[in-house]
Coordinates of C-alpha atoms in Angstrom, one line a residue:
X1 CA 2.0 -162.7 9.6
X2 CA -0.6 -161.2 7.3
X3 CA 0.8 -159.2 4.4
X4 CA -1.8 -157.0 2.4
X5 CA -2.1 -158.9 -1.2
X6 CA -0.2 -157.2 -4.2
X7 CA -3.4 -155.8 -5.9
X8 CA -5.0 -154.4 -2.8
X9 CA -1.5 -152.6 -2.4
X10 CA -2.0 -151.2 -5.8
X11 CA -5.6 -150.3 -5.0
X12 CA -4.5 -148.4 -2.3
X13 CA -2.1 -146.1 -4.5
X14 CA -3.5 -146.2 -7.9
X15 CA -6.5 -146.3 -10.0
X16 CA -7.1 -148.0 -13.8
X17 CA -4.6 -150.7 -13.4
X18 CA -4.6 -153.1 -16.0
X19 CA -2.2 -156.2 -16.1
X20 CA 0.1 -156.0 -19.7
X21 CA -0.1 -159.2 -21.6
X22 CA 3.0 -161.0 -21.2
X23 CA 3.0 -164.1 -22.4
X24 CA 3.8 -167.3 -20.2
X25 CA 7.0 -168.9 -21.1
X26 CA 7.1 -172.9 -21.4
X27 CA 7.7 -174.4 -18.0
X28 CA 8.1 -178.3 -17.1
X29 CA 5.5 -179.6 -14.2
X30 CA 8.0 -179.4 -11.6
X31 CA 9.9 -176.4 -13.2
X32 CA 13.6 -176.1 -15.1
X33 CA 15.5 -177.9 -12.6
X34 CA 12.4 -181.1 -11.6
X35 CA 12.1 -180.4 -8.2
X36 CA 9.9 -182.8 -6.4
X37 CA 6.7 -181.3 -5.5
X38 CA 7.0 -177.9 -7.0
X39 CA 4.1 -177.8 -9.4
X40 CA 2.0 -178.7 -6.3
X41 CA 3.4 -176.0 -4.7
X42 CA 2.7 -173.9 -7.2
X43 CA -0.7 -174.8 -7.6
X44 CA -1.6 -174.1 -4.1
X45 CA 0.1 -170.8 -4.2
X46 CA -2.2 -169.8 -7.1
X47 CA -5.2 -170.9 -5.6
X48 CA -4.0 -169.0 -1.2
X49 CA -3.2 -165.9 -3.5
X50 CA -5.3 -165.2 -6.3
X51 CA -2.4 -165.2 -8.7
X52 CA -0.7 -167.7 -11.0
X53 CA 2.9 -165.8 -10.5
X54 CA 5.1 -163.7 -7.9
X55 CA 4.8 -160.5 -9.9
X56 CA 1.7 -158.3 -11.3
X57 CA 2.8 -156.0 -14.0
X58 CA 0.8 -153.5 -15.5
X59 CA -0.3 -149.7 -16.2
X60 CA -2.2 -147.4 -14.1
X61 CA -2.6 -143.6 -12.7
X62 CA -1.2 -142.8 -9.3
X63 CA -3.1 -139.1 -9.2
X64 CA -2.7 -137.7 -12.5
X65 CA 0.3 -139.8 -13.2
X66 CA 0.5 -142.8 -15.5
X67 CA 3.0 -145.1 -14.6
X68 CA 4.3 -148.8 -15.1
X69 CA 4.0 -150.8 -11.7
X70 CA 5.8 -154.1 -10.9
X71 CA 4.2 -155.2 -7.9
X72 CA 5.5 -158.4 -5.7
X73 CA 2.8 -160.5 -4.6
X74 CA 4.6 -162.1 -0.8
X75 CA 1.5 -164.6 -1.1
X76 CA 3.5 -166.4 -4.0
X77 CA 5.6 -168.7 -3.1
X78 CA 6.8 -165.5 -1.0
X79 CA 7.4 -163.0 -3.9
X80 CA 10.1 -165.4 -5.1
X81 CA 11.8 -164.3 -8.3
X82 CA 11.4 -167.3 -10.8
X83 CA 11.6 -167.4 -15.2
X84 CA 7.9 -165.8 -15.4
X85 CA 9.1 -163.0 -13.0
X86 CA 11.7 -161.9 -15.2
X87 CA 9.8 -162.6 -18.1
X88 CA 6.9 -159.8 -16.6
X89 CA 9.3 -157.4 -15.2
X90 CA 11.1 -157.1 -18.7
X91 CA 8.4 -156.7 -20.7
X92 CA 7.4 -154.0 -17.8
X93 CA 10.7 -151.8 -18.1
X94 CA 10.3 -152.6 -22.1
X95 CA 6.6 -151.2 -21.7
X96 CA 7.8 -148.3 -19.8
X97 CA 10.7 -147.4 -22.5
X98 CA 8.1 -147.2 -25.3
X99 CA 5.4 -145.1 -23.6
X100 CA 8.0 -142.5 -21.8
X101 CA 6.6 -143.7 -18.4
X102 CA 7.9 -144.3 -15.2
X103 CA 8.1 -147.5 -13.2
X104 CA 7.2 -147.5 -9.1
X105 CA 8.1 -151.0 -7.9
X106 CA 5.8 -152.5 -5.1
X107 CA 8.9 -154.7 -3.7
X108 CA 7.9 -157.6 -1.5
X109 CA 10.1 -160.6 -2.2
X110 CA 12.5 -163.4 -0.2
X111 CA 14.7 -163.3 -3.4
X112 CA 15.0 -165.9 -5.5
X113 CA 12.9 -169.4 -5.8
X114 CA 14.9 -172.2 -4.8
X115 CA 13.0 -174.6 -6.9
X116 CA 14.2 -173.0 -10.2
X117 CA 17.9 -173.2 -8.9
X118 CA 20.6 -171.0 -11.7
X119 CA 17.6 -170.5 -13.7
X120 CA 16.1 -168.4 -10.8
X121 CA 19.0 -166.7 -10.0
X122 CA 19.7 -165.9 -13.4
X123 CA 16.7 -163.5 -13.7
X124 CA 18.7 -161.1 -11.9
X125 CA 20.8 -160.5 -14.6
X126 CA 17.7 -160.5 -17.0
X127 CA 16.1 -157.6 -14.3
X128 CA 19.2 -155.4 -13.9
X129 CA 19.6 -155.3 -17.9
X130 CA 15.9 -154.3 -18.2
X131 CA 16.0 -151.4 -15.8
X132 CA 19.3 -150.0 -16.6
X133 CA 18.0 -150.1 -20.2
X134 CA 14.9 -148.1 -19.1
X135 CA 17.1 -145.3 -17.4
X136 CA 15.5 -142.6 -20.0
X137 CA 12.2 -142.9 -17.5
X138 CA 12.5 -142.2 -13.7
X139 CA 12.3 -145.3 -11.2
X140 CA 10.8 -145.3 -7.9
X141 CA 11.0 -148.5 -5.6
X142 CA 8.6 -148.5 -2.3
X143 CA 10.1 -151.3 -0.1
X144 CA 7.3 -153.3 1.7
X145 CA 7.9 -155.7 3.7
X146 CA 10.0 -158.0 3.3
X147 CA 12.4 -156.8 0.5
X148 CA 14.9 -159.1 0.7
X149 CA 17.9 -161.1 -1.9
X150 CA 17.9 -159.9 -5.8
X151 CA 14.6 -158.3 -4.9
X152 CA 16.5 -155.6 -2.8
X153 CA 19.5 -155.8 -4.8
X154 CA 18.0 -154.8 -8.3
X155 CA 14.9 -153.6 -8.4
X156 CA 14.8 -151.9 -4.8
X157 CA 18.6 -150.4 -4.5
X158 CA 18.6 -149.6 -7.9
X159 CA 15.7 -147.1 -8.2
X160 CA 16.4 -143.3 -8.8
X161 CA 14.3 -142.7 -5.8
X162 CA 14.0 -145.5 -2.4
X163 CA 10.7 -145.6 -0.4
X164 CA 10.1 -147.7 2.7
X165 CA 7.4 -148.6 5.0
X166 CA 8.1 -148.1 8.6
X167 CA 9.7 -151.4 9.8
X168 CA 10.5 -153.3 7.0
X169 CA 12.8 -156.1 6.5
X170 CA 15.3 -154.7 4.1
X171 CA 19.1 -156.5 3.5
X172 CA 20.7 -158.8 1.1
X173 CA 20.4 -161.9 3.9
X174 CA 17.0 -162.9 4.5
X175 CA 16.2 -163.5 7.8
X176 CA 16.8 -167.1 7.5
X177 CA 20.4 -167.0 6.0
X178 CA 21.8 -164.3 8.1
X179 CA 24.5 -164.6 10.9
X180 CA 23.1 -166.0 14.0
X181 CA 24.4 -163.0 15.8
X182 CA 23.2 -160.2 13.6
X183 CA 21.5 -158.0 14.8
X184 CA 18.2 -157.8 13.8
X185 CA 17.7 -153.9 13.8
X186 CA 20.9 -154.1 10.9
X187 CA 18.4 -155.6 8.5
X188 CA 15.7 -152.9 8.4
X189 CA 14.2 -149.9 6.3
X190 CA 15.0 -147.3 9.0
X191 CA 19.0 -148.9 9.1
X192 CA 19.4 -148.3 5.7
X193 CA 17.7 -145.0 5.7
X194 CA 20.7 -144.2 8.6
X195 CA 23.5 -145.6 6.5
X196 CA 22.1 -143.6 3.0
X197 CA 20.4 -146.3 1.5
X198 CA 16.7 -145.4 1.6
X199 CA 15.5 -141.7 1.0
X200 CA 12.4 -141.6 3.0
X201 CA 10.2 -143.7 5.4
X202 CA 6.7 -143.4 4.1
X203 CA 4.0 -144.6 5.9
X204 CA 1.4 -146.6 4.1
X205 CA -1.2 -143.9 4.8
X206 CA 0.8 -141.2 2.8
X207 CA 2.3 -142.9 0.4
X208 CA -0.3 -142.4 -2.6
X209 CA 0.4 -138.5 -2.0
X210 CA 4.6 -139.2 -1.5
X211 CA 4.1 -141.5 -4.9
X212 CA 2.1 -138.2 -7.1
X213 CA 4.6 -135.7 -5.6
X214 CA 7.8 -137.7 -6.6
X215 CA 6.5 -138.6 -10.3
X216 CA 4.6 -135.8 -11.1
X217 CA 9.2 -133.8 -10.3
X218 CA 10.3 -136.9 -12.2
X219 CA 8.3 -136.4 -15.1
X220 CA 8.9 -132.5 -15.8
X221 CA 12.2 -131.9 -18.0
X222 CA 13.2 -128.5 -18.8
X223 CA 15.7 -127.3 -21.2
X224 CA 15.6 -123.7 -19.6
X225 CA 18.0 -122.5 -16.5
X226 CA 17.2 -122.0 -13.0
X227 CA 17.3 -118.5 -11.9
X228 CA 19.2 -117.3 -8.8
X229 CA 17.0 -116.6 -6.0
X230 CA 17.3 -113.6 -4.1
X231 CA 19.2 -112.8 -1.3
X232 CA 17.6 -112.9 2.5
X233 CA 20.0 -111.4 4.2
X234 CA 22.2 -108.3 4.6
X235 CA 22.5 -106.2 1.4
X236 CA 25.1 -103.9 1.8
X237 CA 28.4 -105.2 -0.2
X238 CA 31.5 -105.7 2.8
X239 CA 34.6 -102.6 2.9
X240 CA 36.9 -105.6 3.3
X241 CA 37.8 -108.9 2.7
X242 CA 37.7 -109.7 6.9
X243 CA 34.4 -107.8 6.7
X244 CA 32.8 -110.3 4.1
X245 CA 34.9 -113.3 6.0
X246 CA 32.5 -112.2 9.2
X247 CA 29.4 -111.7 7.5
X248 CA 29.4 -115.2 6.0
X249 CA 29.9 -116.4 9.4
X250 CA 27.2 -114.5 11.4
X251 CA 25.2 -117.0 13.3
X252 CA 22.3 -114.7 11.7
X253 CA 22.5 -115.3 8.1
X254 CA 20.2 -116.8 6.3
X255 CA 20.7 -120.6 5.5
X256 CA 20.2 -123.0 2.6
X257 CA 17.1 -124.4 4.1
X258 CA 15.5 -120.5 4.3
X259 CA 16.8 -120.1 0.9
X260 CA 15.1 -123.7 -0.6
X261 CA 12.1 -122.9 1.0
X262 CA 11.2 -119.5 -0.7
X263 CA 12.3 -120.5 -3.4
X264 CA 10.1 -123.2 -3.8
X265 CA 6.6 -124.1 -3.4
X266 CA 6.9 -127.7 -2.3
X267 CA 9.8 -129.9 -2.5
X268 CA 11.6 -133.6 -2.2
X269 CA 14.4 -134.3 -0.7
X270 CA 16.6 -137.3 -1.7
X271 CA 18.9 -138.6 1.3
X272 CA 22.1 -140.7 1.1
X273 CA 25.1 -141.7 -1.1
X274 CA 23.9 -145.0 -1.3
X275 CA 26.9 -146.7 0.0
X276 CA 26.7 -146.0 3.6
X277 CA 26.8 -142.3 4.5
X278 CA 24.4 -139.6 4.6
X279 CA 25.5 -135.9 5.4
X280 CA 23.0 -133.7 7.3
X281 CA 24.6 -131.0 6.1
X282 CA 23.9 -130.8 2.5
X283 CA 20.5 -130.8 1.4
X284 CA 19.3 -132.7 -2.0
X285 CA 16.1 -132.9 -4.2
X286 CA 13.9 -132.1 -6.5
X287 CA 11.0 -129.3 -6.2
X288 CA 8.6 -127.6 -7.6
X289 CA 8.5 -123.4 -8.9
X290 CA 6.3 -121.8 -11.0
X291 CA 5.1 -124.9 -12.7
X292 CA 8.3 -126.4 -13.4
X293 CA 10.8 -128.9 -11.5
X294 CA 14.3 -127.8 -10.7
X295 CA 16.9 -130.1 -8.4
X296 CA 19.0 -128.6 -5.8
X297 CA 22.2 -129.7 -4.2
X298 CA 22.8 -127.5 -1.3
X299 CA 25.8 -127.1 1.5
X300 CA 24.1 -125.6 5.1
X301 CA 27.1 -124.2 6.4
X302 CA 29.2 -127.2 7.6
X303 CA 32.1 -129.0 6.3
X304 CA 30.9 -131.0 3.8
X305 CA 31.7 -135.1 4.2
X306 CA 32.6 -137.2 1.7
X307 CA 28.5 -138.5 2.2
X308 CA 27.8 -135.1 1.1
X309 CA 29.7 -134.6 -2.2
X310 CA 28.5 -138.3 -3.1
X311 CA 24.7 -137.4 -2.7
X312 CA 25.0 -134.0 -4.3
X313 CA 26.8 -135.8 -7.3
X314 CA 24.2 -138.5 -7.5
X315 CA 21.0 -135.7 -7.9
X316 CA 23.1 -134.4 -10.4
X317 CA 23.9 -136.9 -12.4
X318 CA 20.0 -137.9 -11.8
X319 CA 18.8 -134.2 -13.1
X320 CA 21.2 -134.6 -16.2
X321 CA 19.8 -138.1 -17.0
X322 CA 15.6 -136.8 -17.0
X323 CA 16.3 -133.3 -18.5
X324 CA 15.8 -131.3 -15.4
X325 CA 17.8 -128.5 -14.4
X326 CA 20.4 -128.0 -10.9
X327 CA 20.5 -125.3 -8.6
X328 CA 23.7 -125.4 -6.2
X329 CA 24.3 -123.4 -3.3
X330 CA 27.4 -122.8 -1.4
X331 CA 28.0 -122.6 2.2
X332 CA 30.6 -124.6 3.6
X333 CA 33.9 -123.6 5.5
X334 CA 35.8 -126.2 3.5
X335 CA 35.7 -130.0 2.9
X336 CA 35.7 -132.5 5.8
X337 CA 39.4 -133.0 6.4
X338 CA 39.7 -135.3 9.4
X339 CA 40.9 -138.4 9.7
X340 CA 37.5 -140.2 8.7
X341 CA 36.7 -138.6 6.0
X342 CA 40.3 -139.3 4.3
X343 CA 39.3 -142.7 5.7
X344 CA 35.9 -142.2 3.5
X345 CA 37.4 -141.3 0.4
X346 CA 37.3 -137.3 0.4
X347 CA 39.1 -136.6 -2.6
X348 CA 37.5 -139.1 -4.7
X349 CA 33.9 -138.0 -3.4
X350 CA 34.9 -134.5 -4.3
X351 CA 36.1 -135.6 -7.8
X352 CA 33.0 -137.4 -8.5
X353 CA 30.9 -134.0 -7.8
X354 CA 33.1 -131.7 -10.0
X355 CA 32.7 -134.7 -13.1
X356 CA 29.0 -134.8 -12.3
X357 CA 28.9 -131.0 -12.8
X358 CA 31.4 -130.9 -15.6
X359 CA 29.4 -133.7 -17.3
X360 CA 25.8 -132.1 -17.0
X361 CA 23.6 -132.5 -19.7
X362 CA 21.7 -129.5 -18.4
X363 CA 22.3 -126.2 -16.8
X364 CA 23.2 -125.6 -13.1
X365 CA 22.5 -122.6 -11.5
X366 CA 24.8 -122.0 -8.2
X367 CA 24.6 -119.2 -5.9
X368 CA 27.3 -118.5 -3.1
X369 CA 24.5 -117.6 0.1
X370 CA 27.6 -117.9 2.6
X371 CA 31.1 -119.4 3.0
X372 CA 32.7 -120.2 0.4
X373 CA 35.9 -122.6 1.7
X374 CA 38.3 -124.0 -1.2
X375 CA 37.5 -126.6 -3.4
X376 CA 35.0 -128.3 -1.0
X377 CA 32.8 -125.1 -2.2
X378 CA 34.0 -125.0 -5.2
X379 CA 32.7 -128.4 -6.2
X380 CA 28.9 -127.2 -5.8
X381 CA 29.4 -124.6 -8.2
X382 CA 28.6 -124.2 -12.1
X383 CA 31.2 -122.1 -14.0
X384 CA 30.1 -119.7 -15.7
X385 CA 26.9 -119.7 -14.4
X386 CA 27.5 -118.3 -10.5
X387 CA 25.7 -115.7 -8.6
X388 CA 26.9 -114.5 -4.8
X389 CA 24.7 -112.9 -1.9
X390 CA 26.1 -109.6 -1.1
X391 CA 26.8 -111.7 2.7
X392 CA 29.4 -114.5 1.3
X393 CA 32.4 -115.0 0.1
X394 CA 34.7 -117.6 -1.8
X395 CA 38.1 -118.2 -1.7
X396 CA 41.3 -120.4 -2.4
X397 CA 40.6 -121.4 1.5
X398 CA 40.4 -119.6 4.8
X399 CA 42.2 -116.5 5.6
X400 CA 43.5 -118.6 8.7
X401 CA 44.4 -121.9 6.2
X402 CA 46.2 -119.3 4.1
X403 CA 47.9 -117.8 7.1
X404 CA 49.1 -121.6 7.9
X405 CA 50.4 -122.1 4.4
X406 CA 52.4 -119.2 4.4
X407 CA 53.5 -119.2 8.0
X408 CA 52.4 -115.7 8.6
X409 CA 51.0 -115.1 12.3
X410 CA 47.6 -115.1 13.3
X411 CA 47.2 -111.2 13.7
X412 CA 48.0 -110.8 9.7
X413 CA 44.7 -112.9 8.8
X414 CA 42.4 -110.2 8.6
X415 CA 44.9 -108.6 5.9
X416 CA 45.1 -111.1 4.1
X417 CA 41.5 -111.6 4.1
X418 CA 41.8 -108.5 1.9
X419 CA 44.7 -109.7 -0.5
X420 CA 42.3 -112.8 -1.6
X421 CA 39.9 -110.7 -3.1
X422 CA 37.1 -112.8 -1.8
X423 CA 34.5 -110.4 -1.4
X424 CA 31.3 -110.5 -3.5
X425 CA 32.2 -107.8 -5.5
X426 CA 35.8 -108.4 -6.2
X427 CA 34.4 -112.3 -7.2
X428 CA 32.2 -110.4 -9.9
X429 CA 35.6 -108.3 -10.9
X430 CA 37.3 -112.0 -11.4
X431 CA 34.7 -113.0 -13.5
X432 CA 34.0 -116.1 -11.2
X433 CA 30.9 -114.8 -10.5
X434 CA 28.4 -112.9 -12.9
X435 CA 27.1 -110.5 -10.1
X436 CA 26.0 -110.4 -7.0
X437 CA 22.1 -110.9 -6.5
X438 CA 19.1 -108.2 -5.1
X439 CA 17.1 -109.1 -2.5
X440 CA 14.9 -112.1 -2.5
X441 CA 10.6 -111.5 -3.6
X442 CA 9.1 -112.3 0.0
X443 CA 6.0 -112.5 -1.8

């Protein structure tokens, strides 16, 4: 199979690349461990590739970008991770560190080179330190094909942000090691985009444009807030608490993804928790407004899983890391409560959201644009720093929860609706909210 060489790759996405000078560390004939043969090896993959190592590391513009890139040459001795390629790949994230720039890894590797034995595997260790020293500057992996071993497992899992090709060979196991019986479709980019591993399939065509877009969000921090955005839909404050209960559950109302896209003018989303779930029901990212990049972690009006509170707490913690400022919004009925998402870890995924928020090193903006349901809502939101539509409300949980709780009959719920003061307007009067919002610029 013919792979596209690691500088035409780079061609194809960037401009001005030059290679950094790293230089080559002492190496016996036949490598650190003698293995018979391997500096002929070696030799002949220099000469088939046009390259005297696995790796090219260097600096160049991806639009008007600058950015480290580590790019895997499969042509090597198939992108195999050996001494030199940790030695390059440090000196890249150190490189990166002192200039404030980001890293996109070009990730096209069978892991680690047999005929360097410990030593090989070793630089694993050396590439994890590197990057999670460079986390001051945003990382973007693009996972070509194959990305395989310590390849996948540092520098492609790792990234802030995970692009694939369409069809790539992504998993720990190469294809050689694997169980016989595995099935083969487990062990590819659009798997682990299912399972919330990978954030977007890119195809080669667009992925210069994917590339600018992402770094030029990365690269924006802002010490200012977000502001609320408007509200879409109905603007007349509710009589009652059952009134406000209804109007946050009209089929009609506007929804997060209305809401995210007029309030900005292009945006990324990020997709996954990175440990096996996604939830299509929250909504993560980063995008662009009035010149500046703000992240968003929004509910879209279903109970949230366990997926979805890891996701949102993983852009915040993101945002808090480059500078760059949150907006929540609320919609949920309430936290996933079934059997599999106790089974998924529900309370701890809703604890690691409310530290990522209590943690923030910058502001979050949250606005209430529909149901508010308990703590599964209450998660998403900043304190102190909440807004409400005039159609949504929050409470303690559901007037038919409440009901449950305190075994009052079913007819009773719309009073009670009342008695939680969850209207927008009674929120304001609590002070969990600062006021409710005016209507949304349309222009």
């Amino acid at each position: 199979m013919s792979r596209p060489s690691a500088r035409s790759v780079i061609k194809e996405i960037a401009t001005g690349f030059v290679d950094l000078d790293v230089p080559r560390s002492e190496e016996p004939d036949d490598g650190p461990i003698d293995w018979p043969g391997y500096r002929v090896a070696r030799e002949a993959a220099a000469e088939r590739s046009g390259e005297d190592e696995s790796v090219l590391c260097g600096t160049a513009r991806i639009g008007e970008v600058e950015a480290v890139v580590i790019a895997f040459e499969f042509g090597f001795l198939g992108g195999s991770i050996g001494q030199r390629t940790g030695d390059r790949v440090e000196a890249a994230f150190a490189r990166a560190v002192a200039s404030r720039l980001p890293v996109v890894s070009l990730i096209a590797t069978g892991g680690s080179r047999m005929q360097h034995g410990m030593r090989a595997l070793s630089q694993l260790q050396r590439i994890a330190r590197a990057a999670a020293g460079a986390r001051s500057v945003p990382q973007i992996s693009v996972l070509r094909d194959p990305t395989t071993g310590g390849g996948w497992a540092t520098l492609g899992a790792s990234a802030d942000v995970v692009l694939a090709l369409p069809e790539a060979q992504v998993g720990f196991a190469g294809s050689r090691v694997r169980p016989a019986d595995a099935p083969a479709e487990a062990y590819t980019a659009e798997a682990k985009l299912a399972w919330g591993q990978v954030d977007r399939i890119v195809p080669p065509a667009d992925l210069p444009a994917v590339l600018e877009r992402w770094l030029r969000l990365l690269t924006s921090p802002s010490s200012e807030a977000a502001e609320p955005p408007g509200a879409y839909g109905s603007l007349e404050l509710p009589e009652s608490g059952w009134a406000a209960v209804q109007a946050a559950r009209s089929a009609d109302r506007p929804r997060a993804a209305e809401y995210l896209d007029g309030y900005f003018e292009w945006r990324e989303d990020i997709s996954g928790d990175r440990c096996g779930g996604v939830d299509a029901g929250v909504l993560c990212g980063f995008g662009r407004r009035d010149g500046r990049t703000i992240a968003y972690a929004a509910q879209c009006g279903t109970p949230t899983l366990p997926a979805g509170f890891r996701t949102a707490a993983r852009l915040v913690r993101l945002a808090s890391r480059l500078g760059i400022p949150v907006l929540t919004l609320v919609d949920t009925p309430g936290a996933a409560n079934d059997a599999a998402a106790e089974r998924a870890g529900a309370g701890a995924a809703i604890a690691e959201l409310f530290e990522a928020v209590a943690s923030a090193a910058v502001p979050i903006t949250t606005l209430v644009i529909g149901e508010g349901g308990s703590g599964g809502a209450l998660a998403f939101a900043a304190p102190g720093s909440t807004w409400v539509t005039p159609d949504a409300y929050f409470s303690v949980t559901s007037p038919e929860a409440a009901a449950a709780i305190l075994k009052l009959p079913a007819d009773e719920v719309p009073a009670l609706a009342d008695r939680l003061r969850l209207r927008p307007q009674d929120l304001v009067d609590l002070g969990i909210a600062r006021s409710v919002v005016g209507p949304a610029d349309h222009g």
